Coordinates of C-alpha atoms and ligand atoms in Angstrom, one line a residue:
X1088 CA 13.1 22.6 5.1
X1089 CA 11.7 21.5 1.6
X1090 CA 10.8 17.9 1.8
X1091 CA 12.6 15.9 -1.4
X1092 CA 10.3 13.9 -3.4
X1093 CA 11.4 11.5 -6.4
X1094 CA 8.8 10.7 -8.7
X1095 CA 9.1 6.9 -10.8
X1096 CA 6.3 7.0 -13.4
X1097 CA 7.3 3.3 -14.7
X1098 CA 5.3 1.7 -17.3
X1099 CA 2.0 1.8 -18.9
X1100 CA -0.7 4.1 -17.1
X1101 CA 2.1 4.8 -15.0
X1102 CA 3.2 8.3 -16.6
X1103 CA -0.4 8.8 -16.8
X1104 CA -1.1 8.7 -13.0
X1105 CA 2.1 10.2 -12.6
X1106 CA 1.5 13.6 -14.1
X1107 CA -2.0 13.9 -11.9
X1108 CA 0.1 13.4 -9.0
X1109 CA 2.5 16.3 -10.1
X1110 CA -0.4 18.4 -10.8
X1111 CA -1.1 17.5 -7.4
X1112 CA 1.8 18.1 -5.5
X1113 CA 2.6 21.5 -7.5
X1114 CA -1.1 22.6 -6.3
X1115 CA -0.1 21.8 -2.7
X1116 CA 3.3 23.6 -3.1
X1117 CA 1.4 26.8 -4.6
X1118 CA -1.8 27.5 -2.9
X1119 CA -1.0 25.2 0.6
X1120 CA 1.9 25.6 2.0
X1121 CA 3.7 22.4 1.3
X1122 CA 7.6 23.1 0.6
X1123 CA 8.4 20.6 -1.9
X1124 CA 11.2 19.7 -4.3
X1125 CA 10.0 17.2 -7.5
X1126 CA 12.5 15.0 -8.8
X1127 CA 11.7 12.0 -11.5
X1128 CA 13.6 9.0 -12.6
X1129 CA 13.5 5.9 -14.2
X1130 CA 12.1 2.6 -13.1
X1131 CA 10.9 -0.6 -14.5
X1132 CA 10.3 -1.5 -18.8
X1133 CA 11.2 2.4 -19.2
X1134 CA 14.6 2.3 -16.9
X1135 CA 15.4 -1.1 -18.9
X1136 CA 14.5 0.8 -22.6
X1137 CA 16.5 4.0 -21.4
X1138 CA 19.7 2.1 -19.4
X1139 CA 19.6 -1.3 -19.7
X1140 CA 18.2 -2.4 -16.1
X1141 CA 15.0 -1.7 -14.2
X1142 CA 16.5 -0.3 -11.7
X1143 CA 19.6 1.9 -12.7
X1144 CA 22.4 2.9 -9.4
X1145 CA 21.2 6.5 -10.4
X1146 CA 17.8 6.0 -9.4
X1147 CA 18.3 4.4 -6.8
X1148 CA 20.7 6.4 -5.2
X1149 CA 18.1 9.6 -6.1
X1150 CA 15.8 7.6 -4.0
X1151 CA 17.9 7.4 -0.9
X1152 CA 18.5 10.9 -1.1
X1153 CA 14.8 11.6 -0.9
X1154 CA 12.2 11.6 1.9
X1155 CA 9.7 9.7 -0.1
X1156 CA 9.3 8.1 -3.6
X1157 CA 6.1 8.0 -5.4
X1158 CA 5.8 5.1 -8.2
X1159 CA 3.2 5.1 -10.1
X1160 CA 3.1 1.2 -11.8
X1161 CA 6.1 -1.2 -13.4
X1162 CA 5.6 -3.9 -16.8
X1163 CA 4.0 -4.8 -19.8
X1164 CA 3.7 -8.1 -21.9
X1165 CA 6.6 -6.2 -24.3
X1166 CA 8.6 -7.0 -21.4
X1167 CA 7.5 -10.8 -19.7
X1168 CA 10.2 -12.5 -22.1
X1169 CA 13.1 -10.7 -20.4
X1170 CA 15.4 -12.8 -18.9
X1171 CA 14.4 -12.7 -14.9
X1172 CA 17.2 -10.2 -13.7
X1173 CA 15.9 -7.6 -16.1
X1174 CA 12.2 -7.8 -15.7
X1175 CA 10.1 -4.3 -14.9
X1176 CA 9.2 -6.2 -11.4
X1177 CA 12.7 -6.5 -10.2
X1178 CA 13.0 -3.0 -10.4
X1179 CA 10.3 -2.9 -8.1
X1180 CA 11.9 -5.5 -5.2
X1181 CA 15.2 -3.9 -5.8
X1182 CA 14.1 -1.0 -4.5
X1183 CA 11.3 -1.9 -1.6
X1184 CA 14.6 -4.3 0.0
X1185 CA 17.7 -1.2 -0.8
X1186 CA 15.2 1.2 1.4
X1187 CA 14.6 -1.5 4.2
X1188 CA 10.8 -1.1 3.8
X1189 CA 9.8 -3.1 6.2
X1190 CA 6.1 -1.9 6.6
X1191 CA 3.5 -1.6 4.2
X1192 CA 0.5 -0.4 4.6
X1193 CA -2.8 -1.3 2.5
X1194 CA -5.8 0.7 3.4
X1195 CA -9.2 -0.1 2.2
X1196 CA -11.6 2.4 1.8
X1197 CA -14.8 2.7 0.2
X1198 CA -16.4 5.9 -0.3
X1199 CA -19.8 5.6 0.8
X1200 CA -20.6 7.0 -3.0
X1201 CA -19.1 4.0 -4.4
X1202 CA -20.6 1.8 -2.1
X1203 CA -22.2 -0.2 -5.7
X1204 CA -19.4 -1.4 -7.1
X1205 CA -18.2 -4.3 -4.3
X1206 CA -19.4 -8.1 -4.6
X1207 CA -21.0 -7.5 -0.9
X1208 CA -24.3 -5.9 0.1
X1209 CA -23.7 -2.1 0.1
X1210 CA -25.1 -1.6 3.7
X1211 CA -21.9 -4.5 4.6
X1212 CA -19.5 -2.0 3.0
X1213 CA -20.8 1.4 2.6
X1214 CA -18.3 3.9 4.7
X1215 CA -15.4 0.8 5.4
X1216 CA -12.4 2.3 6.2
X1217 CA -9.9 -0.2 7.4
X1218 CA -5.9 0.0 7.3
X1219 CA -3.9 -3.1 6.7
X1220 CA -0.4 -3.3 8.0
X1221 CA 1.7 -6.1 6.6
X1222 CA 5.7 -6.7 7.2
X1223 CA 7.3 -7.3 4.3
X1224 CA 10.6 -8.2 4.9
X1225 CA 10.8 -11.1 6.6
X1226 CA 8.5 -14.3 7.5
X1227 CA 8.2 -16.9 5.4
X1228 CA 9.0 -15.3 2.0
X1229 CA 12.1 -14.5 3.2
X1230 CA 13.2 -17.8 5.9
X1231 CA 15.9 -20.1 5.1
X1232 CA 16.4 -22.6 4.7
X1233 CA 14.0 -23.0 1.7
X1234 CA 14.1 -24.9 -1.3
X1235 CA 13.4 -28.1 -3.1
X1236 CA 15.5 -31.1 -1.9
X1237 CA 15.1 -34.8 -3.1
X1238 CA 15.1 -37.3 -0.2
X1239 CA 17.2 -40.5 0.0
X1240 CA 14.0 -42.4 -1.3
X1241 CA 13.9 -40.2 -4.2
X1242 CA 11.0 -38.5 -3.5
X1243 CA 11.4 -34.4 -3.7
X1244 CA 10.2 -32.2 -0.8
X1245 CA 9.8 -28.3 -0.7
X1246 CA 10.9 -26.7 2.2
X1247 CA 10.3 -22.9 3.5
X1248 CA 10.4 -21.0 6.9
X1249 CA 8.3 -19.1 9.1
X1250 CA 10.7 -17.2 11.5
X1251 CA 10.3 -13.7 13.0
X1252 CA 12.4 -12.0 15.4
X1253 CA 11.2 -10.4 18.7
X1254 CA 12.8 -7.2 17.0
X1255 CA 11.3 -7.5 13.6
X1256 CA 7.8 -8.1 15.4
X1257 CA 8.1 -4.8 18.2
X1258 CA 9.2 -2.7 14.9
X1259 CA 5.9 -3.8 12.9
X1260 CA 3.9 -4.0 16.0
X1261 CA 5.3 -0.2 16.5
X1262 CA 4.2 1.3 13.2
X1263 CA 0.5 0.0 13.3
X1264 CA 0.0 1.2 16.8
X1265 CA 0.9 4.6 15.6
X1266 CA -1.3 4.2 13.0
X1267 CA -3.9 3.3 14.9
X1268 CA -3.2 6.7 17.0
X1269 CA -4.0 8.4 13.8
X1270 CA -6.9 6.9 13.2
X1271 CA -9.9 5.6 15.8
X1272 CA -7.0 3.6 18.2
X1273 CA -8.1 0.2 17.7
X1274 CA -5.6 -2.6 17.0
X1275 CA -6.3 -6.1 15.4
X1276 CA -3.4 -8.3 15.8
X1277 CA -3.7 -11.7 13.6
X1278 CA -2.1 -14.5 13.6
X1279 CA -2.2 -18.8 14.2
X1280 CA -1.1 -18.4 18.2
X1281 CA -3.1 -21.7 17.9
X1282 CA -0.8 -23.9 16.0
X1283 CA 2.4 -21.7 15.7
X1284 CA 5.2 -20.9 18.0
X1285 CA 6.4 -18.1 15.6
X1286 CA 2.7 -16.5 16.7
X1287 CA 3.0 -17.4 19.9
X1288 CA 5.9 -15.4 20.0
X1289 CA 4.0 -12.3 18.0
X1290 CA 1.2 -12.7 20.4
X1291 CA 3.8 -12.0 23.4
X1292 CA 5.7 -9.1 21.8
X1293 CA 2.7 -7.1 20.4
X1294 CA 1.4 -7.5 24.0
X1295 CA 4.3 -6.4 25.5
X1296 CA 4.4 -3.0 22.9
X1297 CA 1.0 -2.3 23.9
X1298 CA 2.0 -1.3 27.4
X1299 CA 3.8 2.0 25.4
X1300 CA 0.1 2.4 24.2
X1301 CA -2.9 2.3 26.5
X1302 CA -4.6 4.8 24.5
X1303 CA -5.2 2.2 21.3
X1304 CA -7.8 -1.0 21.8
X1305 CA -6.1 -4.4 21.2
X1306 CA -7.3 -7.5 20.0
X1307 CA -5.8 -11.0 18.9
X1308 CA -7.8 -13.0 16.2
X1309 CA -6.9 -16.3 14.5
X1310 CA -6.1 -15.4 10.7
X1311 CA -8.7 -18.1 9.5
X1312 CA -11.6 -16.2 11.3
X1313 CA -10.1 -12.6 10.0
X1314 CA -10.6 -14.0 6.5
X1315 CA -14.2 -14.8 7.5
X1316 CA -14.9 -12.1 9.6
X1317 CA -13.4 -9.3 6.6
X1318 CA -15.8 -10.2 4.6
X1319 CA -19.1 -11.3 7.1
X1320 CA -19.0 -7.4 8.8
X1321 CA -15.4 -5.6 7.6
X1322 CA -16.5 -2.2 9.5
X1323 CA -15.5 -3.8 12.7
X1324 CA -12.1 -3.5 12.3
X1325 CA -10.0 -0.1 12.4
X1326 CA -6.0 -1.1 11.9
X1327 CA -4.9 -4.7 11.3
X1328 CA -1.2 -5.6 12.1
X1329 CA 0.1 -9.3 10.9
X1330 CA 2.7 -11.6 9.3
X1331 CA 4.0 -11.0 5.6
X1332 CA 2.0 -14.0 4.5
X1333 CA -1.3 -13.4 6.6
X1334 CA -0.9 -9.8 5.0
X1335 CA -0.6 -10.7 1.6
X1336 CA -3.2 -12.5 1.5
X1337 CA -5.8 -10.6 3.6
X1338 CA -4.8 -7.2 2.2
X1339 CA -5.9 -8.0 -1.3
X1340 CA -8.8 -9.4 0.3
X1341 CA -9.4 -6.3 1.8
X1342 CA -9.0 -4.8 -1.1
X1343 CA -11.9 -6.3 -3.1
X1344 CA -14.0 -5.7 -0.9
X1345 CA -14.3 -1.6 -2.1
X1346 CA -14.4 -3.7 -5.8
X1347 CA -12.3 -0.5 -7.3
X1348 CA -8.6 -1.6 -7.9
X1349 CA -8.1 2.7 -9.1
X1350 CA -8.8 3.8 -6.0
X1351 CA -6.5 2.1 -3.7
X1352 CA -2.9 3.6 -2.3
X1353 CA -0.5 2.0 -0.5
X1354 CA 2.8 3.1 1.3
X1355 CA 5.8 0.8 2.6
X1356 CA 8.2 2.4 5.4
X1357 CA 10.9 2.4 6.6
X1358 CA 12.4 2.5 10.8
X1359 CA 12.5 6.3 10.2
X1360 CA 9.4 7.1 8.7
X1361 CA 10.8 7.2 5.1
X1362 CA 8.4 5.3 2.3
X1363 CA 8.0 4.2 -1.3
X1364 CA 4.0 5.2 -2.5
X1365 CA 2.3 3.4 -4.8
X1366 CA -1.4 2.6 -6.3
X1367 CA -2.0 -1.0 -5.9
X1368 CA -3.2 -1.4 -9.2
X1369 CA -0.7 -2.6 -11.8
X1370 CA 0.4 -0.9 -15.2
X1371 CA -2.6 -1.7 -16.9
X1372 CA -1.3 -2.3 -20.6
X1373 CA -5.1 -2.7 -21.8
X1374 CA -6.0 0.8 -21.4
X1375 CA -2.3 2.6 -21.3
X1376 CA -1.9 6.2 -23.1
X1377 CA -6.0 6.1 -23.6
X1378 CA -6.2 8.9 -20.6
X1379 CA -8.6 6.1 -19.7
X1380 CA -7.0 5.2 -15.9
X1381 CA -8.3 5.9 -13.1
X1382 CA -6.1 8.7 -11.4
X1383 CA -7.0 8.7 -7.7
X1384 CA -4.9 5.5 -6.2
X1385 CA -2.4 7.3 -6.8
X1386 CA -3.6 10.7 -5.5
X1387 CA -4.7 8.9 -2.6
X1388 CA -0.8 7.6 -2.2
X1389 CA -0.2 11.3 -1.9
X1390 CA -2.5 11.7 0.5
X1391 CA -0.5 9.1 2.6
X1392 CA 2.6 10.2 1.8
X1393 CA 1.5 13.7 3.1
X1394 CA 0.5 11.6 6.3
X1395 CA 3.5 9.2 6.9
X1396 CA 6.3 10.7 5.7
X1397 CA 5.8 14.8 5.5
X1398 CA 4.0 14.4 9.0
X1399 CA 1.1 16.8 7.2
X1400 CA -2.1 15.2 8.6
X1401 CA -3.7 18.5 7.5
X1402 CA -2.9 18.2 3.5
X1403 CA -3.5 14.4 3.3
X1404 CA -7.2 15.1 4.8
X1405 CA -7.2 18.2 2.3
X1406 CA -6.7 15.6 -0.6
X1407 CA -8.4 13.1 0.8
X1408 CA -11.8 15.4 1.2
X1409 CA -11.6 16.6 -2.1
X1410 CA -11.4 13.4 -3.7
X1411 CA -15.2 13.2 -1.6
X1412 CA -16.3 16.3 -3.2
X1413 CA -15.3 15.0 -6.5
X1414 CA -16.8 11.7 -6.0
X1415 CA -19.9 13.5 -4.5
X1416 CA -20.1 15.9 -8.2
X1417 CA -20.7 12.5 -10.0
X1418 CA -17.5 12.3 -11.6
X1419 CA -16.2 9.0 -12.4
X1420 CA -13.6 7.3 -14.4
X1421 CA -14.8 3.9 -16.7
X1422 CA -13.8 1.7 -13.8
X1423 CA -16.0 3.7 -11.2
X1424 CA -18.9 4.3 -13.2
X1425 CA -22.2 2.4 -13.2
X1426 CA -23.4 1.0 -16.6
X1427 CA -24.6 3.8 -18.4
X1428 CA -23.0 6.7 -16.3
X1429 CA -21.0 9.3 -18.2
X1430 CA -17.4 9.0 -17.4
X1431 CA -14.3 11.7 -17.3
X1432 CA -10.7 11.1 -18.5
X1433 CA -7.6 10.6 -16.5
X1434 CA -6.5 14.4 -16.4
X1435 CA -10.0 15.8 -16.1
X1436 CA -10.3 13.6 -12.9
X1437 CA -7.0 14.8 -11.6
X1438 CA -8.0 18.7 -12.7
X1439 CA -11.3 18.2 -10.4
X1440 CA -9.4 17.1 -7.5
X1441 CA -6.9 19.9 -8.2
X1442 CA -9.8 22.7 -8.2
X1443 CA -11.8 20.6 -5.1
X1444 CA -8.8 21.0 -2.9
X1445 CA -9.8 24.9 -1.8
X1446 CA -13.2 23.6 -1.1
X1447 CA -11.7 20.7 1.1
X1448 CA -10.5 20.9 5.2
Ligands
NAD300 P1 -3.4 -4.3 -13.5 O1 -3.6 -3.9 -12.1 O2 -2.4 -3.6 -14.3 O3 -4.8 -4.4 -14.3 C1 -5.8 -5.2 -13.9 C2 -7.1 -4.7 -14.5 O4 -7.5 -3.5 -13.8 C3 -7.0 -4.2 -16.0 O5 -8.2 -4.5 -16.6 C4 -6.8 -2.7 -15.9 O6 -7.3 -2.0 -17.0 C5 -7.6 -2.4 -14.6 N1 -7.0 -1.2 -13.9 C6 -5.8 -1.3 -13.2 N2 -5.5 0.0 -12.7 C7 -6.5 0.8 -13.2 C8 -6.8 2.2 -13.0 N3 -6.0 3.0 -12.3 N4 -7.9 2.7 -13.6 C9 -8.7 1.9 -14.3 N5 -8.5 0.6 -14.5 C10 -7.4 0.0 -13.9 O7 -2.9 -5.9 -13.4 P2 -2.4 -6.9 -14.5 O8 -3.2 -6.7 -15.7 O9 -2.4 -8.2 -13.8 O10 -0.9 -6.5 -14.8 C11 -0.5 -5.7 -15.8 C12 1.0 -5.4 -15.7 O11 1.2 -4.7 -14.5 C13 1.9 -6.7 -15.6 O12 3.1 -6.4 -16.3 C14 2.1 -6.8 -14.1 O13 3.3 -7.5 -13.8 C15 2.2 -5.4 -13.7 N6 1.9 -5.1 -12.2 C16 2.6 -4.2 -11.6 C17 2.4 -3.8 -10.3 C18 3.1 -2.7 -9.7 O14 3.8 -1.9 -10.4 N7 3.1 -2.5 -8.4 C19 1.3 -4.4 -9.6 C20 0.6 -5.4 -10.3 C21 0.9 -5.8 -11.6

C-alpha cells in the first residue's frame, strides 16, 4: 500500500528545503521502489498569511490522515508581533500535542568529512554518531501545578512539577530500546536517581523494560556527568533515552558538538510509529529565497522517516550514503564549507544527492 506523506514547507528556507526533499522522495518513488503519495499544506507565518491561523483544521486533519509529516521550518521577525495564539510556533506545538508525539528523536552525526567545523578536537568527534531520545510530552514542561503564586508574606514564588508516569516512562523507554536494536544495541539511560524520586522511579521502569531486551547494553548515568561526559569523549555513547528537560537540554548539546545546525534531522513519534520530521534548524530569515540553505537536515529527516515510519531501513541507508558520497565529492553549502572552499546552492546540493542515490547501498 502507498505510504501517505504530507509535506508543511512553513516559512523562510522552509519551501526551500522542502522542494529538495520532494526531489527526493519523487527519486525514491521512481527509480527505488518506494510507493508514495505527496500531499502539501500549510503551516506556520504562510498558514496565518493564507487562512488566518498557523495551524488551519484542514491541515491538521491532512496530517492525521497521513503516515508521516515532513516540516521543513516555521517564523520570521514579520511575524514576532502577532499576538501569542497566532504566532508561526504555535503552529508548530499545535500539531506535535494533536499527533501525541510523545518521542523525539535528535541524532547527532558528524560526517567524519566534516569533522572541522565543531568547537572540539576533530579526533574527539570525527565519525560521532549518537541518537538522542527525549519525551516530549510530559515532565516538567508539562506538570501541574505550576505557576507564579504570591505567599501570605507578600513574597512571590514560582512553582513547576516533575512527574512521570510508570506508563509514560515504559513507552519512552520502549521506543529507544528499539532504536538501539537498529543501531549498535547500547542504551544510556540518564537521569538524577540521586536526588529525585521521579528518577528513581525511571531508573526502576527502564530496568524492568530491559528484561524484553537482553540483546541491547544498558547503562544509568547521572545527567550532570552526561553533560560532561558528551562533550569529554561523545563516541562512547550509542542511544540516550531521558526526561523532557534532561533531553532538551542535552540534545542541543549534542547537537553542537557536529558544529553544523544544516545537517541535523529529527523525528517525533507517536505509540504507533507515526511521526512529524523536521531539520532542527530554524527558518533562517537571514538567508531565505537566496538558494543559500543548506538542504540535507532535511534530507537527512527523510532518511529517518524512511526508517521510523515507512519501516524502509534499506532507503534511509540509500539516502543516508549518498549524502557521504556527496560530502566525499567536496560539495558543500556556505555553512559547511571551510574559509575559502567553493560552495554549491541549495538545489545543486539536493540534485547531487538525487544523482548519488544509484551509487549508494
Ligand atoms: P535558525 O535556525 O533559523 O538560524 C540560526 C542560524 O543558522 C542563522 O544564521 C541561519 O542562517 C543558520 N542556518 C539555519 N539553518 C540553516 C541551513 N539549513 N543552512 C544554512 N544555514 C542555516 O534560528 P533563529 O535565527 O534563531 O530563528 C529564525 C526563525 O526560525 C525564528 O522565527 C524562530 O522562531 C524560528 N525557529 C523555528 C524552528 C522550527 O521551525 N522548528 C526552530 C528554531 C527556530
Amino acid at each position: 500500500m502507498s505510504a501517505r506523506i504530507l509535506l508543511l514547507p512553513g516559512d523562510g528556507i522552509g519551501p526551500e528545503v522542502s522542494a529538495e526533499a520532494r526531489k527526493l522522495l519523487e527519486a525514491l518513488a521512481r527509480d527505488h521502489g518506494l510507493e508514495v503519495t505527496l500531499d502539501e499544506g500549510l503551516i506556520g507565518g504562510a498558514a496565518v498569511d493564507a487562512a488566518g491561523t498557523p495551524l488551519p483544521a484542514e491541515t491538521l486533519d491532512r496530517a492525521k490522515a497521513a503516515d508521516a509529516v515532513l516540516l521543513g521550518a516555521v517564523g520570521g521577525p514579520q511575524y514576532e508581533s502577532l499576538p501569542r495564539e497566532r504566532r508561526p510556533e504555535r503552529g508548530l506545538l499545535g500539531i506535535r500535542s494533536a499527533l501525541g508525539l510523545f518521542a523525539n528523536l535528535r541524532p547527532a552525526v558528524l560526517y567524519p568529512q566534516l569533522a572541522a567545523a565543531s568547537t572540539l578536537r576533530p579526533e574527539v568527534v570525527a565519525g560521532l554518531d549518537i541518537l538522542i531520545v527525549r519525551e516530549l510530552t510530559g515532565g516538567l514542561y508539562f506538570g501541574t501545578p505550576r505557576g507564579i503564586r504570591t505567599l501570605e508574606n507578600g513574597e512571590r514564588e514560582g512553582v513547576n512539577t516533575l512527574v512521570y508516569r510508570e506508563s509514560e516512562i515504559e513507552r519512552i523507554a520502549r521506543v529507544a530500546f528499539d532504536a538501539a536494536r537498529r543501531r549498535r544495541r547500547r542504551l544510556c539511560s540518564v537521569d538524577k536517581a540521586n536526588v529525585l524520586e521521579v528518577s528513581e522511579l525511571w531508573r526502576e521502569v527502564v530496568e524492568r523494560v530491559h528484561v524484553d531486551y537482553p540483546d541491547v547494553a544498558l547503562t544509568h548515568m547521572y545527567v550532570d556527568n552526561a553533560a560532561m561526559q558528551l562533550v569529554r569523549a561523545p563516541k562512547q555513547f550509542d542511544v540516550l533515552v531521558t526526561t523532557n528537560l534532561f533531553g532538551d537540554i542535552l540534545s542541543d548539546e549534542a547537537a553542537m558538538l557536529t558544529g553544523s545546525i544544516g545537517m541535523l534531522p529529527s523525528a517525533s513519534l507517536d505509540a504507533r510509529g507515526r511521526g512529524l520530521y523536521e531539520p532542527i534548524h530554524g527558518s533562517a530569515p537571514d538567508i531565505a529565497g537566496q538558494n543559500r540553505a543548506n538542504p540535507l537536515a532535511t534530507l537527512l529527516s527523510v532518511a529517518m522517516l524512511l526508517r521510523y515510519s515507512l519501516n524502509r531501513e534499506d532507503l534511509a541507508r540509500r539516502v543516508e550514503e549518498a549524502v557521504g558520497h556527496v560530502l566525499d565529492r567536496g560539495l558543500r553549502t556556505a555553512d559547511i564549507a571551510a574559509p575559502g572552499e567553493p560552495v554549491c546552492g541549495t538545489s545543486e546540493m539536493g540534485d547531487a544527492v538525487v544523482s548519488a542515490l544509484s551509487e549508494a547501498a
